[in-house]
Amino acid sequence: MTDTATLTMTMRTDLRAVADDLASAIASDGIAAHEAAAKEFARRAMHRGLVPVVSQILADPTAPPVARQRAFGRVAQALALDLSAVDSDHGADGDVRAHVA
């Protein structure tokens, strides 16, 4: 991801694919550069009941960036272990677009 371009990440139905995309973006630019996507990912993880306390840390923009990045890793790991990782929340956000700057 480049600093000059604003990219749009589609919060697709498959949260595992979203986790991969967001992991790459966070690794490139840091979590603060992808605030909206991180919050939406955390919201969807909480909706699924995945590590709710850690998901709250991920969603908290006042938490230290390193804590949020570790929280993202833990949530993504929990998601990978969740055998029913197909998001069924189509009515609320089946095609939510979060800006990744």
PDB file of C-alpha atoms in Angstrom:
ATOM      1  CA  MET A   1       0.000   0.000   0.000  1.00  0.00           C
ATOM      2  CA  THR A   2       1.274   3.429  -0.788  1.00  0.00           C
ATOM      3  CA  ASP A   3       1.001   6.552   1.315  1.00  0.00           C
ATOM      4  CA  THR A   4      -0.214   8.650  -1.598  1.00  0.00           C
ATOM      5  CA  ALA A   5      -3.045   6.446  -2.812  1.00  0.00           C
ATOM      6  CA  THR A   6      -6.320   5.863  -1.054  1.00  0.00           C
ATOM      7  CA  LEU A   7      -7.349   2.277  -1.519  1.00  0.00           C
ATOM      8  CA  THR A   8     -10.721   0.757  -0.788  1.00  0.00           C
ATOM      9  CA  MET A   9     -10.946  -2.605   0.899  1.00  0.00           C
ATOM     10  CA  THR A  10     -14.229  -4.443   0.557  1.00  0.00           C
ATOM     11  CA  MET A  11     -15.258  -6.126   3.794  1.00  0.00           C
ATOM     12  CA  ARG A  12     -16.094  -9.322   1.945  1.00  0.00           C
ATOM     13  CA  THR A  13     -18.224 -12.124   3.274  1.00  0.00           C
ATOM     14  CA  ASP A  14     -15.210 -14.345   4.028  1.00  0.00           C
ATOM     15  CA  LEU A  15     -13.611 -12.798   7.092  1.00  0.00           C
ATOM     16  CA  ARG A  16     -10.474 -14.909   6.605  1.00  0.00           C
ATOM     17  CA  ALA A  17      -9.806 -13.123   3.320  1.00  0.00           C
ATOM     18  CA  VAL A  18     -10.507  -9.776   4.988  1.00  0.00           C
ATOM     19  CA  ALA A  19      -8.019 -10.684   7.737  1.00  0.00           C
ATOM     20  CA  ASP A  20      -5.332 -11.425   5.153  1.00  0.00           C
ATOM     21  CA  ASP A  21      -5.927  -8.131   3.330  1.00  0.00           C
ATOM     22  CA  LEU A  22      -5.963  -6.112   6.522  1.00  0.00           C
ATOM     23  CA  ALA A  23      -2.863  -7.857   7.881  1.00  0.00           C
ATOM     24  CA  SER A  24      -0.921  -6.821   4.782  1.00  0.00           C
ATOM     25  CA  ALA A  25      -2.194  -3.264   5.012  1.00  0.00           C
ATOM     26  CA  ILE A  26      -1.335  -2.978   8.725  1.00  0.00           C
ATOM     27  CA  ALA A  27       2.119  -4.447   8.127  1.00  0.00           C
ATOM     28  CA  SER A  28       2.768  -1.883   5.396  1.00  0.00           C
ATOM     29  CA  ASP A  29       1.300   1.235   6.919  1.00  0.00           C
ATOM     30  CA  GLY A  30       0.567   0.650  10.602  1.00  0.00           C
ATOM     31  CA  ILE A  31      -2.812   0.241  12.213  1.00  0.00           C
ATOM     32  CA  ALA A  32      -3.617   3.954  12.528  1.00  0.00           C
ATOM     33  CA  ALA A  33      -3.574   4.275   8.730  1.00  0.00           C
ATOM     34  CA  HIS A  34      -6.404   1.725   8.530  1.00  0.00           C
ATOM     35  CA  GLU A  35      -8.597   2.865  11.405  1.00  0.00           C
ATOM     36  CA  ALA A  36     -11.975   2.351   9.742  1.00  0.00           C
ATOM     37  CA  ALA A  37     -11.093  -1.130   8.487  1.00  0.00           C
ATOM     38  CA  ALA A  38      -9.666  -2.162  11.882  1.00  0.00           C
ATOM     39  CA  LYS A  39     -12.796  -0.969  13.682  1.00  0.00           C
ATOM     40  CA  GLU A  40     -15.073  -2.775  11.246  1.00  0.00           C
ATOM     41  CA  PHE A  41     -13.011  -5.965  11.522  1.00  0.00           C
ATOM     42  CA  ALA A  42     -13.191  -5.751  15.319  1.00  0.00           C
ATOM     43  CA  ARG A  43     -16.947  -5.122  15.207  1.00  0.00           C
ATOM     44  CA  ARG A  44     -17.495  -8.155  13.024  1.00  0.00           C
ATOM     45  CA  ALA A  45     -15.258 -10.299  15.249  1.00  0.00           C
ATOM     46  CA  MET A  46     -17.223  -9.185  18.338  1.00  0.00           C
ATOM     47  CA  HIS A  47     -20.468  -9.965  16.505  1.00  0.00           C
ATOM     48  CA  ARG A  48     -19.152 -13.514  16.029  1.00  0.00           C
ATOM     49  CA  GLY A  49     -18.128 -13.696  19.704  1.00  0.00           C
ATOM     50  CA  LEU A  50     -14.417 -13.971  18.926  1.00  0.00           C
ATOM     51  CA  VAL A  51     -12.168 -12.884  21.829  1.00  0.00           C
ATOM     52  CA  PRO A  52     -14.378  -9.921  22.772  1.00  0.00           C
ATOM     53  CA  VAL A  53     -11.921  -8.210  25.123  1.00  0.00           C
ATOM     54  CA  VAL A  54      -9.127  -8.394  22.584  1.00  0.00           C
ATOM     55  CA  SER A  55     -11.491  -7.207  19.846  1.00  0.00           C
ATOM     56  CA  GLN A  56     -12.287  -4.155  21.976  1.00  0.00           C
ATOM     57  CA  ILE A  57      -8.566  -3.352  22.215  1.00  0.00           C
ATOM     58  CA  LEU A  58      -8.304  -3.605  18.429  1.00  0.00           C
ATOM     59  CA  ALA A  59     -11.210  -1.176  18.032  1.00  0.00           C
ATOM     60  CA  ASP A  60      -9.859   1.352  20.566  1.00  0.00           C
ATOM     61  CA  PRO A  61      -7.972   4.157  18.774  1.00  0.00           C
ATOM     62  CA  THR A  62      -6.540   5.335  22.120  1.00  0.00           C
ATOM     63  CA  ALA A  63      -4.802   2.009  22.806  1.00  0.00           C
ATOM     64  CA  PRO A  64      -1.085   1.872  21.983  1.00  0.00           C
ATOM     65  CA  PRO A  65      -0.495   0.848  18.353  1.00  0.00           C
ATOM     66  CA  VAL A  66       1.599  -2.172  19.349  1.00  0.00           C
ATOM     67  CA  ALA A  67      -1.228  -3.426  21.593  1.00  0.00           C
ATOM     68  CA  ARG A  68      -3.722  -2.986  18.766  1.00  0.00           C
ATOM     69  CA  GLN A  69      -1.484  -4.799  16.291  1.00  0.00           C
ATOM     70  CA  ARG A  70      -1.085  -7.699  18.711  1.00  0.00           C
ATOM     71  CA  ALA A  71      -4.849  -7.679  19.274  1.00  0.00           C
ATOM     72  CA  PHE A  72      -5.365  -7.870  15.517  1.00  0.00           C
ATOM     73  CA  GLY A  73      -3.084 -10.900  15.361  1.00  0.00           C
ATOM     74  CA  ARG A  74      -4.971 -12.620  18.171  1.00  0.00           C
ATOM     75  CA  VAL A  75      -8.366 -11.903  16.603  1.00  0.00           C
ATOM     76  CA  ALA A  76      -7.141 -13.111  13.206  1.00  0.00           C
ATOM     77  CA  GLN A  77      -5.824 -16.297  14.861  1.00  0.00           C
ATOM     78  CA  ALA A  78      -9.157 -16.903  16.598  1.00  0.00           C
ATOM     79  CA  LEU A  79     -10.894 -16.347  13.286  1.00  0.00           C
ATOM     80  CA  ALA A  80      -8.656 -18.870  11.541  1.00  0.00           C
ATOM     81  CA  LEU A  81      -9.563 -21.437  14.188  1.00  0.00           C
ATOM     82  CA  ASP A  82     -13.267 -20.716  13.912  1.00  0.00           C
ATOM     83  CA  LEU A  83     -14.610 -23.336  11.553  1.00  0.00           C
ATOM     84  CA  SER A  84     -17.736 -21.326  10.836  1.00  0.00           C
ATOM     85  CA  ALA A  85     -15.906 -18.215   9.660  1.00  0.00           C
ATOM     86  CA  VAL A  86     -18.385 -17.336   6.929  1.00  0.00           C
ATOM     87  CA  ASP A  87     -19.948 -14.078   8.025  1.00  0.00           C
ATOM     88  CA  SER A  88     -23.737 -14.336   7.950  1.00  0.00           C
ATOM     89  CA  ASP A  89     -24.378 -10.687   8.781  1.00  0.00           C
ATOM     90  CA  HIS A  90     -25.425  -9.874   5.184  1.00  0.00           C
ATOM     91  CA  GLY A  91     -28.330  -7.676   6.193  1.00  0.00           C
ATOM     92  CA  ALA A  92     -26.274  -5.211   8.205  1.00  0.00           C
ATOM     93  CA  ASP A  93     -22.981  -5.071   6.325  1.00  0.00           C
ATOM     94  CA  GLY A  94     -22.760  -7.648   3.575  1.00  0.00           C
ATOM     95  CA  ASP A  95     -20.839  -5.215   1.372  1.00  0.00           C
ATOM     96  CA  VAL A  96     -19.452  -2.609   3.722  1.00  0.00           C
ATOM     97  CA  ARG A  97     -16.650  -0.551   2.264  1.00  0.00           C
ATOM     98  CA  ALA A  98     -13.969   0.693   4.634  1.00  0.00           C
ATOM     99  CA  HIS A  99     -11.387   3.165   3.384  1.00  0.00           C
ATOM    100  CA  VAL A 100      -7.820   2.014   3.703  1.00  0.00           C
ATOM    101  CA  ALA A 101      -5.592   5.046   3.364  1.00  0.00           C
TER     102      ALA A 101
END
